């Protein structure tokens, strides 16, 4: 099970995404990290190139809806079906909006690493 | 006389061992013996090496400065806010910039979409600075520019705007954050390769030392390094290594240490163990004084002062039971005052999940005011001075910070350690360990993993994004590009290119270019052409 963790947009806060990377590795996942300031196209290309099973995007600047909309467009254009997630400063009321935009789920700041791991494991069963 | 040995260690007393976050073991008891060899006995506040404070009478003379952060979307709103604050008697303001400005992108750049004016003021050209500071008396208000990757352009614009408005720049005051090395470790608004980024910081130090001597061009930030996972020893050690890197650059240009050292200041974080933080600042202040005087040979006393802003770190506050954050922030404020800070800023208790309300911002302000006016914190200098425990720990911190700085030297210096990702790797591992400690309960956090109570989860809120304001900013940019002398702009940009290739100080040519309304994005592009861009080492 391979996960791509990414930082779309201009936000440079990467403590959370790196903490999650460590947590996923300890839980037996393979992790590829894009680094900062990637466009959605670059993230999707990295997902294809690395043949990942899951894409995670970390966004803390409040731009999550703009970026999720773009993600949805690019995924549809490329006819891809990789489950993707958003993590970071996400208001509870936006989780449903993100799902409508095609996100599998969203994990706001304060989510437990174990919860993310468990959720990703249920996807593993489904895949 | 027979000396009876006091039982002092955990082992001797049969109690559990205690370690600080820095890894230092704390004894249950400290006595005079523990500071027998300490230099503290002969130290006086306001005298080298300044362990007890940089001024002789500290807060008795003047309490620390209270400076709270604020961010506004457009230059127009910023100006309104300035006018309001001046009317209410404030004399200083921190200006936050939006991410496109911080990353060197113009508002009309596709990569800026959705970000214009979101987390701070949007700047494309000098006109934005002119709007933001319209009818503001720059002699009366000190402006702090919280910007790093494009700080050289922001400082150039500030100077150009002041010159255009008839100010004598040799008297111009103000500060810029302008600490690019910490951006590579945390926060991430880097643009150019590490060595070129440092060169640009040194350009600003050199230019200011020669032409704007009252301006503070750099505030070195241990704060963000600690928030990224560094322990208190590393926070100080890395900040000092960074400050030394900028200083070495300035010295290599032939400027004397006494011409700029007193304009360097520091921004530090506070959360965690009270005594550990106080010792961190006191030990750090002594070490920094020694570095500047003994290693760099500074003669001027103020050169070796560790001037700092230290306030409550966001890293200590919790979304759970948020009113507890008021209590935490009160302790952070106390720590800051007991450590002899120059300036204090506290996070609002609700900042972990929402836009601070006027009410929560007021509580932060009152926290500091209650301490000043009711708790007697200003009455006497360095009230913890002479405590066996605090002094022993202060000595230990001085030693440990020095050791940690040697580790950075083993990594071939801070510039290399940052370029190769060495520091990023070590702090992110620690951030993970700390987070796991909180999640599995070994790092106790009230309301999070102990004394937990079922509660409604707090809703996270943002300022609503103002697309209309963003569109207006883009229209303004279009109008300026159509009305300025584009031939002249092109010439000025070419001068920047030539100076960059010739490795000259870029401040003069950037000041000339911004005066003709060259944009942030245009200037950054020319610099990227010559310097290239930073290739982020992928570490976690």
Coordinates of C-alpha atoms in Angstrom, one line a residue, chain B:
Chain B
X1 CA 34.6 21.2 59.3
X2 CA 33.0 18.0 58.1
X3 CA 30.9 18.5 55.0
X4 CA 27.7 16.5 55.1
X5 CA 26.8 15.5 51.6
X6 CA 23.1 16.3 50.9
X7 CA 21.1 13.6 49.1
X8 CA 20.0 15.4 46.0
X9 CA 19.5 13.0 43.1
X10 CA 16.4 11.0 42.3
X11 CA 18.4 7.8 42.9
X12 CA 19.7 8.9 46.3
X13 CA 16.2 10.0 47.4
X14 CA 14.4 7.0 45.9
X15 CA 12.0 9.0 43.8
X16 CA 11.3 8.8 40.1
X17 CA 13.7 10.4 37.6
X18 CA 12.5 13.5 35.8
X19 CA 13.9 14.7 32.4
X20 CA 13.2 18.0 30.7
X21 CA 12.2 18.1 27.0
X22 CA 15.8 19.0 26.3
X23 CA 16.9 15.7 27.8
X24 CA 18.5 17.3 30.9
X25 CA 17.8 15.3 34.1
X26 CA 16.4 17.4 37.0
X27 CA 17.4 16.7 40.5
X28 CA 14.7 16.9 43.3
X29 CA 16.9 19.2 45.3
X30 CA 19.5 21.9 44.4
X31 CA 21.8 23.6 46.9
X32 CA 24.5 26.3 47.0
X33 CA 26.9 23.5 46.0
X34 CA 25.4 23.4 42.5
X35 CA 26.3 26.9 41.7
X36 CA 29.6 27.0 43.5
X37 CA 31.5 27.4 40.3
X38 CA 29.0 29.5 38.5
X39 CA 29.9 33.0 37.2
X40 CA 26.4 34.2 38.3
X41 CA 27.7 35.3 41.7
X42 CA 29.6 38.1 40.1
X43 CA 27.0 39.1 37.5
X44 CA 25.0 42.3 37.6
X45 CA 22.0 43.1 35.4
X46 CA 22.9 45.4 32.5
X47 CA 26.5 44.3 32.6
X48 CA 28.3 41.8 30.4
X49 CA 27.5 38.9 29.9
X50 CA 24.0 40.1 30.6
X51 CA 22.6 36.8 31.9
X52 CA 20.4 38.8 34.3
X53 CA 19.1 41.2 31.6
X54 CA 20.5 43.6 29.1
X55 CA 19.6 46.8 31.0
X56 CA 20.5 47.7 34.6
X57 CA 17.0 48.5 35.8
X58 CA 14.9 46.5 33.2
X59 CA 11.1 46.8 33.6
X60 CA 11.4 49.2 36.6
X61 CA 12.5 51.8 34.0
X62 CA 10.0 50.7 31.2
X63 CA 7.9 47.5 31.0
X64 CA 8.4 45.2 28.0
X65 CA 6.6 46.3 24.8
X66 CA 3.3 44.7 24.0
X67 CA 3.0 43.9 20.3
X68 CA 0.2 41.8 19.0
X69 CA 0.0 40.4 15.5
X70 CA -2.5 41.3 12.9
X71 CA -3.1 40.7 9.2
X72 CA -5.3 42.5 6.6
X73 CA -6.2 41.7 3.1
X74 CA -5.6 44.8 1.0
X75 CA -3.3 47.8 1.2
X76 CA -6.5 49.9 1.5
X77 CA -7.7 48.0 4.6
X78 CA -4.2 48.1 6.1
X79 CA -4.2 51.8 5.8
X80 CA -7.6 52.1 7.5
X81 CA -6.4 49.9 10.3
X82 CA -3.2 52.0 10.7
X83 CA -5.3 55.2 11.0
X84 CA -7.5 53.5 13.6
X85 CA -4.5 52.3 15.6
X86 CA -2.8 55.6 15.6
X87 CA -6.0 57.3 16.7
X88 CA -6.0 54.9 19.6
X89 CA -2.5 55.7 20.6
X90 CA -0.6 52.7 19.2
X91 CA 2.9 53.2 17.9
X92 CA 3.8 49.9 16.3
X93 CA 2.3 47.4 13.9
X94 CA 3.3 44.0 12.4
X95 CA 2.3 43.8 8.8
X96 CA 1.4 40.3 7.5
X97 CA 1.7 39.6 3.8
X98 CA -0.3 37.2 1.6
X99 CA 1.4 34.0 0.4
X100 CA 1.9 35.2 -3.3
X101 CA 3.8 38.2 -2.0
X102 CA 5.9 36.1 0.3
X103 CA 6.7 33.6 -2.5
X104 CA 7.4 36.3 -5.1
X105 CA 4.3 35.9 -7.3
X106 CA 2.2 38.7 -8.6
X107 CA -1.5 38.7 -8.0
X108 CA -2.3 37.8 -11.6
X109 CA 0.0 34.7 -11.6
X110 CA -2.1 31.5 -12.0
X111 CA -0.3 30.0 -9.0
X112 CA -1.6 32.8 -6.9
X113 CA -5.2 32.0 -7.6
X114 CA -7.3 31.7 -4.5
X115 CA -4.5 33.1 -2.3
X116 CA -4.5 36.9 -3.1
X117 CA -5.0 38.8 0.2
X118 CA -5.9 35.6 2.1
X119 CA -3.4 35.5 4.9
X120 CA -2.2 39.1 4.8
X121 CA -1.7 42.2 2.7
X122 CA -1.1 41.7 -1.1
X123 CA 1.8 43.7 -2.6
X124 CA 2.5 43.9 -6.4
X125 CA 4.1 47.3 -6.8
X126 CA 5.3 50.3 -4.8
X127 CA 1.8 51.8 -5.3
X128 CA 0.5 49.2 -2.7
X129 CA 3.0 50.5 -0.2
X130 CA 2.0 54.0 -1.0
X131 CA -1.6 53.2 -0.4
X132 CA -0.9 51.3 2.9
X133 CA 1.1 54.1 4.4
X134 CA -0.9 57.1 3.1
X135 CA -1.0 59.9 5.7
X136 CA 1.0 57.8 8.2
X137 CA 3.7 59.6 10.0
X138 CA 6.6 57.2 9.7
X139 CA 8.5 59.1 12.4
X140 CA 5.8 58.2 14.9
X141 CA 4.8 54.6 13.9
X142 CA 7.3 51.8 13.7
X143 CA 6.5 49.2 11.1
X144 CA 7.5 45.6 11.3
X145 CA 7.4 43.7 8.0
X146 CA 6.8 40.0 8.5
X147 CA 8.3 38.7 5.3
X148 CA 11.3 36.6 4.4
X149 CA 11.7 35.2 0.9
X150 CA 11.0 38.6 -0.7
X151 CA 12.1 40.7 2.2
X152 CA 14.7 42.5 0.2
X153 CA 12.0 43.8 -2.1
X154 CA 9.7 44.7 0.7
X155 CA 12.5 46.6 2.5
X156 CA 13.4 48.3 -0.8
X157 CA 9.7 49.4 -1.2
X158 CA 9.5 50.7 2.3
X159 CA 12.7 52.8 1.8
X160 CA 11.6 54.0 -1.7
X161 CA 8.2 55.0 -0.3
X162 CA 9.8 56.9 2.6
X163 CA 12.2 58.6 0.2
X164 CA 9.4 59.6 -2.1
X165 CA 7.5 61.1 0.8
X166 CA 10.4 63.2 1.8
X167 CA 11.7 61.3 4.8
X168 CA 15.5 61.3 5.5
X169 CA 16.2 57.6 5.3
X170 CA 19.2 57.9 7.7
X171 CA 16.6 58.4 10.4
X172 CA 14.1 55.8 9.2
X173 CA 13.2 53.2 11.8
X174 CA 11.4 49.9 11.4
X175 CA 12.1 46.1 11.3
X176 CA 11.8 43.2 8.9
X177 CA 11.7 39.5 9.8
X178 CA 14.0 38.7 6.9
X179 CA 15.3 35.4 8.4
X180 CA 15.4 33.1 5.4
X181 CA 17.4 30.3 6.9
X182 CA 14.6 29.4 9.3
X183 CA 12.1 29.4 6.3
X184 CA 14.0 26.3 5.0
X185 CA 13.5 24.6 8.4
X186 CA 9.9 25.7 8.9
X187 CA 7.2 27.8 7.2
X188 CA 8.7 27.2 3.8
X189 CA 8.5 30.6 1.9
X190 CA 12.0 30.1 0.3
X191 CA 12.6 30.9 -3.3
X192 CA 16.3 30.9 -4.2
X193 CA 19.1 28.4 -3.4
X194 CA 20.3 28.7 0.3
X195 CA 23.6 30.5 -0.4
X196 CA 22.0 33.1 -2.6
X197 CA 19.1 33.5 -0.1
X198 CA 21.7 34.3 2.6
X199 CA 23.5 36.6 0.2
X200 CA 20.3 38.7 -0.1
X201 CA 19.9 38.9 3.7
X202 CA 23.5 40.1 3.9
X203 CA 22.7 42.7 1.1
X204 CA 20.0 44.2 3.4
X205 CA 22.3 44.2 6.4
X206 CA 25.1 45.9 4.4
X207 CA 22.8 48.5 2.8
X208 CA 21.1 49.3 6.1
X209 CA 24.4 49.6 8.0
X210 CA 25.5 52.1 5.4
X211 CA 22.4 54.1 4.6
X212 CA 19.5 53.3 7.0
X213 CA 21.4 52.7 10.3
X214 CA 18.3 52.9 12.6
X215 CA 16.5 50.1 10.7
X216 CA 16.6 46.6 12.0
X217 CA 16.8 44.5 8.9
X218 CA 16.7 41.0 10.5
X219 CA 14.9 39.2 13.3
X220 CA 16.3 35.7 13.7
X221 CA 13.5 33.3 14.5
X222 CA 14.1 30.4 16.8
X223 CA 10.3 30.4 17.2
X224 CA 9.4 28.6 13.9
X225 CA 12.3 26.2 14.4
X226 CA 10.9 25.2 17.8
X227 CA 7.3 25.0 16.4
X228 CA 8.7 22.6 13.7
X229 CA 9.8 20.2 16.4
X230 CA 13.2 21.4 17.8
X231 CA 13.7 21.2 21.5
X232 CA 14.6 24.3 23.5
X233 CA 18.4 23.7 23.3
X234 CA 18.2 23.3 19.5
X235 CA 15.9 26.3 19.2
X236 CA 18.6 28.6 20.6
X237 CA 21.5 26.8 19.0
X238 CA 20.1 26.9 15.5
X239 CA 19.0 30.5 15.9
X240 CA 22.5 31.5 17.0
X241 CA 24.1 29.6 14.1
X242 CA 21.8 31.4 11.8
X243 CA 22.6 34.8 13.3
X244 CA 26.3 34.0 13.0
X245 CA 25.9 33.0 9.3
X246 CA 24.4 36.4 8.5
X247 CA 27.0 38.1 10.6
X248 CA 29.9 36.3 8.9
X249 CA 28.4 37.4 5.6
X250 CA 28.3 41.0 6.7
X251 CA 31.8 40.9 8.0
X252 CA 33.1 39.5 4.7
X253 CA 31.8 42.7 3.0
X254 CA 34.1 44.7 5.3
X255 CA 31.4 46.0 7.7
X256 CA 32.4 46.1 11.3
X257 CA 30.5 43.9 13.9
X258 CA 29.7 47.1 15.8
X259 CA 28.0 48.6 12.8
X260 CA 25.2 46.0 12.7
X261 CA 25.2 43.6 15.6
X262 CA 23.0 45.9 17.8
X263 CA 20.4 45.9 15.0
X264 CA 20.0 42.1 15.0
X265 CA 17.1 40.9 17.1
X266 CA 15.6 37.5 17.9
X267 CA 12.1 36.0 18.0
X268 CA 11.7 33.0 20.4
X269 CA 9.0 30.5 21.3
X270 CA 7.6 29.7 24.7
X271 CA 5.8 26.6 25.7
X272 CA 6.6 23.6 28.0
X273 CA 8.4 23.5 31.3
X274 CA 8.6 26.9 33.0
X275 CA 12.1 26.6 34.5
X276 CA 13.5 25.1 31.4
X277 CA 12.3 28.1 29.3
X278 CA 13.7 30.7 31.8
X279 CA 17.1 28.9 31.9
X280 CA 17.0 28.7 28.1
X281 CA 16.7 32.5 27.8
X282 CA 19.1 33.3 30.6
X283 CA 21.8 30.8 29.5
X284 CA 21.2 31.8 25.8
X285 CA 21.6 35.5 26.6
X286 CA 24.9 34.9 28.3
X287 CA 26.3 32.7 25.5
X288 CA 25.2 35.2 22.8
X289 CA 27.0 38.0 24.6
X290 CA 30.2 35.9 24.8
X291 CA 30.0 34.9 21.1
X292 CA 29.7 38.5 20.0
X293 CA 32.3 39.9 22.3
X294 CA 34.9 37.1 22.5
X295 CA 34.5 35.5 19.0
X296 CA 33.6 38.6 17.0
X297 CA 35.5 41.1 19.1
X298 CA 32.7 43.6 19.4
X299 CA 33.6 46.7 21.4
X300 CA 30.2 48.4 21.6
X301 CA 28.2 47.1 24.6
X302 CA 24.9 47.0 22.8
X303 CA 26.4 44.7 20.1
X304 CA 26.3 41.8 22.5
X305 CA 22.8 42.3 23.8
X306 CA 20.4 39.5 23.0
X307 CA 17.3 41.6 22.2
X308 CA 14.2 39.4 21.8
X309 CA 10.5 39.1 21.3
X310 CA 9.3 36.1 23.2
X311 CA 5.7 35.1 23.6
X312 CA 3.3 32.3 23.9
X313 CA 3.8 29.7 21.2
X314 CA 0.8 28.3 19.3
X315 CA 2.4 24.9 19.8
X316 CA 1.4 24.7 23.4
X317 CA -2.2 25.7 23.0
X318 CA -5.1 23.2 22.5
X319 CA -8.3 23.1 20.6
X320 CA -9.7 21.0 23.5
X321 CA -11.1 22.9 26.5
X322 CA -9.9 26.1 24.9
X323 CA -10.4 28.3 28.0
X324 CA -7.4 26.5 29.5
X325 CA -5.3 28.3 26.9
X326 CA -5.9 31.6 28.9
X327 CA -4.2 29.9 31.9
X328 CA -1.4 28.5 29.7
X329 CA -0.8 31.9 28.1
X330 CA -0.6 33.6 31.5
X331 CA 2.2 31.2 32.4
X332 CA 3.9 31.9 29.0
X333 CA 3.7 35.6 29.7
X334 CA 5.2 35.1 33.2
X335 CA 8.0 33.0 31.7
X336 CA 8.7 35.7 29.2
X337 CA 8.8 38.4 31.8
X338 CA 11.0 36.3 34.2
X339 CA 13.3 35.8 31.3
X340 CA 13.8 39.5 30.6
X341 CA 12.2 39.8 27.2
X342 CA 12.1 43.2 25.4
X343 CA 8.8 42.6 23.6
X344 CA 5.9 40.2 24.2
X345 CA 3.1 38.8 22.1
X346 CA 0.6 36.2 23.1
X347 CA -1.6 34.0 21.0
X348 CA -5.4 34.3 21.7
X349 CA -7.0 31.4 23.5
X350 CA -9.2 30.6 20.5
X351 CA -6.5 30.9 17.9
X352 CA -6.1 27.1 17.6
X353 CA -9.5 26.8 15.8
X354 CA -10.8 30.2 14.8
X355 CA -10.3 33.9 14.0
X356 CA -9.5 35.5 17.3
X357 CA -12.5 37.7 18.3
X358 CA -12.1 41.2 19.7
X359 CA -12.9 39.7 23.1
X360 CA -10.2 37.0 23.0
X361 CA -7.6 39.5 21.7
X362 CA -8.5 41.8 24.6
X363 CA -8.0 38.9 27.1
X364 CA -4.4 38.5 25.8
X365 CA -3.7 42.1 26.2
X366 CA -5.2 42.1 29.7
X367 CA -3.2 39.1 30.7
X368 CA 0.0 41.1 30.1
X369 CA -1.4 44.2 31.7
X370 CA -2.5 42.3 34.9
X371 CA 1.0 40.9 35.1
X372 CA 2.6 44.4 34.8
X373 CA 0.2 46.3 37.0
X374 CA -1.0 43.8 39.7
X375 CA 1.7 41.1 40.1
X376 CA 4.8 43.3 40.7
X377 CA 6.6 41.7 37.8
X378 CA 8.3 45.0 37.0
X379 CA 9.5 45.9 40.5
X380 CA 12.8 44.1 40.6
X381 CA 15.2 42.9 37.9
X382 CA 15.6 39.2 37.2
X383 CA 13.6 38.0 40.3
X384 CA 14.7 34.3 39.8
X385 CA 18.3 35.3 39.8
X386 CA 20.2 33.4 42.5
X387 CA 17.8 30.4 42.6
X388 CA 20.0 27.3 43.0
X389 CA 17.9 25.4 40.5
X390 CA 17.5 28.2 37.9
X391 CA 21.1 29.2 38.0
X392 CA 22.3 25.5 37.8
X393 CA 20.0 25.0 34.8
X394 CA 21.1 28.3 33.2
X395 CA 24.7 27.3 33.4
X396 CA 23.7 23.9 31.9
X397 CA 21.8 25.5 29.1
X398 CA 24.7 27.7 28.2
X399 CA 26.9 24.6 27.9
X400 CA 24.3 22.5 26.0
X401 CA 23.5 25.3 23.5
X402 CA 27.2 25.6 22.8
X403 CA 27.5 21.9 22.3
X404 CA 24.6 21.8 19.9
X405 CA 26.2 24.6 17.9
X406 CA 29.2 22.3 17.5
X407 CA 27.0 19.6 16.1
X408 CA 25.9 22.1 13.4
X409 CA 29.6 22.8 12.7
X410 CA 30.0 19.0 12.2
X411 CA 27.4 19.2 9.5
X412 CA 29.6 21.8 7.8
X413 CA 27.7 24.8 9.1
X414 CA 24.1 25.9 9.2
X415 CA 23.9 26.8 5.5
X416 CA 25.0 23.3 4.5
X417 CA 22.9 21.6 7.2
X418 CA 19.8 23.4 5.8
X419 CA 20.6 22.9 2.1
X420 CA 21.0 19.1 2.6
X421 CA 18.0 18.8 4.9
X422 CA 19.9 17.6 7.9
X423 CA 18.2 19.9 10.4
X424 CA 14.7 19.4 8.8
X425 CA 15.2 15.7 9.1
X426 CA 16.1 15.8 12.8
X427 CA 13.4 18.3 13.8
X428 CA 10.6 16.5 12.0
X429 CA 11.5 13.2 13.7
X430 CA 11.3 15.0 17.0
X431 CA 7.9 16.5 16.0
X432 CA 6.6 13.0 15.3
X433 CA 7.9 11.7 18.6
X434 CA 6.3 14.5 20.5
X435 CA 3.0 14.1 18.7
X436 CA 3.1 10.3 19.4
X437 CA 3.9 11.2 23.1
X438 CA 0.8 13.3 23.2
X439 CA -1.3 10.7 21.4
X440 CA -0.2 7.8 23.6
X441 CA -0.2 9.9 26.8
X442 CA 3.5 9.9 27.8
X443 CA 3.6 13.7 27.2
X444 CA 0.7 14.9 29.5
X445 CA -1.5 17.6 28.1
X446 CA -4.5 18.6 30.2
X447 CA -7.8 18.3 28.4
X448 CA -6.2 16.3 25.6
X449 CA -4.9 13.1 27.2
X450 CA -5.5 13.7 30.9
X451 CA -8.6 15.2 32.5
X452 CA -10.4 14.8 29.3
X453 CA -14.1 15.7 29.1
X454 CA -16.6 15.0 26.4
X455 CA -17.3 18.2 24.6
X456 CA -18.6 19.5 21.3
X457 CA -15.8 19.7 18.8
X458 CA -14.9 23.4 18.1
X459 CA -15.6 24.7 14.7
X460 CA -12.6 25.9 12.7
X461 CA -13.2 29.2 11.1
X462 CA -11.4 31.4 8.5
X463 CA -11.9 34.9 7.3
X464 CA -14.1 34.4 4.3
X465 CA -12.0 34.7 1.1
X466 CA -12.7 38.0 -0.7
X467 CA -12.6 37.2 -4.4
X468 CA -13.8 40.8 -5.3
X469 CA -10.9 42.3 -3.4
X470 CA -8.5 39.9 -5.2
X471 CA -10.0 40.9 -8.6
X472 CA -9.6 44.6 -7.7
X473 CA -5.9 44.0 -6.8
X474 CA -5.4 42.3 -10.2
X475 CA -7.2 45.2 -12.0
X476 CA -4.9 47.7 -10.2
X477 CA -1.9 45.7 -11.3
X478 CA -3.1 45.8 -14.9
X479 CA -3.7 49.5 -14.7
X480 CA -0.2 50.2 -13.3
X481 CA 1.5 48.0 -16.0
X482 CA -0.4 49.9 -18.7
X483 CA 0.5 53.4 -17.3
X484 CA 4.1 53.1 -16.1
X485 CA 7.1 53.7 -18.3
X486 CA 7.6 50.1 -19.5
X487 CA 10.9 50.9 -21.3
X488 CA 12.4 52.3 -18.1
X489 CA 11.1 49.3 -16.1
X490 CA 12.8 47.0 -18.5
X491 CA 16.1 48.9 -18.1
X492 CA 15.8 48.8 -14.3
X493 CA 15.2 45.1 -14.3
X494 CA 18.2 44.6 -16.6
X495 CA 20.3 46.5 -14.1
X496 CA 19.2 44.1 -11.3
X497 CA 20.1 41.2 -13.6
X498 CA 23.6 42.7 -14.3
X499 CA 24.2 43.4 -10.6
X500 CA 23.1 39.8 -9.7
X501 CA 25.5 38.3 -12.3
X502 CA 28.3 40.6 -11.0
X503 CA 27.5 39.5 -7.4
X504 CA 26.8 43.1 -6.3
X505 CA 24.6 44.2 -3.5
X506 CA 21.1 44.2 -5.1
X507 CA 19.5 46.8 -2.7
X508 CA 20.3 49.9 -4.8
X509 CA 19.1 48.4 -8.1
X510 CA 15.9 47.0 -6.5
X511 CA 15.1 50.3 -4.9
X512 CA 15.5 52.0 -8.3
X513 CA 13.3 49.4 -10.0
X514 CA 10.5 49.6 -7.5
X515 CA 10.4 53.4 -7.9
X516 CA 9.4 52.8 -11.5
X517 CA 6.7 50.3 -10.4
X518 CA 8.5 47.1 -11.4
X519 CA 6.4 44.3 -9.8
X520 CA 7.5 41.8 -7.1
X521 CA 7.0 39.0 -9.6
X522 CA 9.1 40.7 -12.3
X523 CA 12.0 41.3 -9.9
X524 CA 11.9 37.8 -8.5
X525 CA 11.8 36.3 -12.0
X526 CA 15.0 38.2 -13.0
X527 CA 16.7 37.0 -9.8
X528 CA 15.5 33.4 -10.5
X529 CA 17.0 33.6 -14.0
X530 CA 20.4 34.4 -12.4
X531 CA 20.3 32.5 -9.1
X532 CA 18.1 29.6 -10.0
X533 CA 15.6 28.1 -7.5
X534 CA 16.0 26.1 -4.3
X535 CA 15.6 22.4 -4.8
X536 CA 13.9 21.1 -1.7
X537 CA 15.6 18.0 -0.2
X538 CA 12.7 15.6 0.5
X539 CA 13.1 14.6 4.2
X540 CA 10.6 13.6 6.8

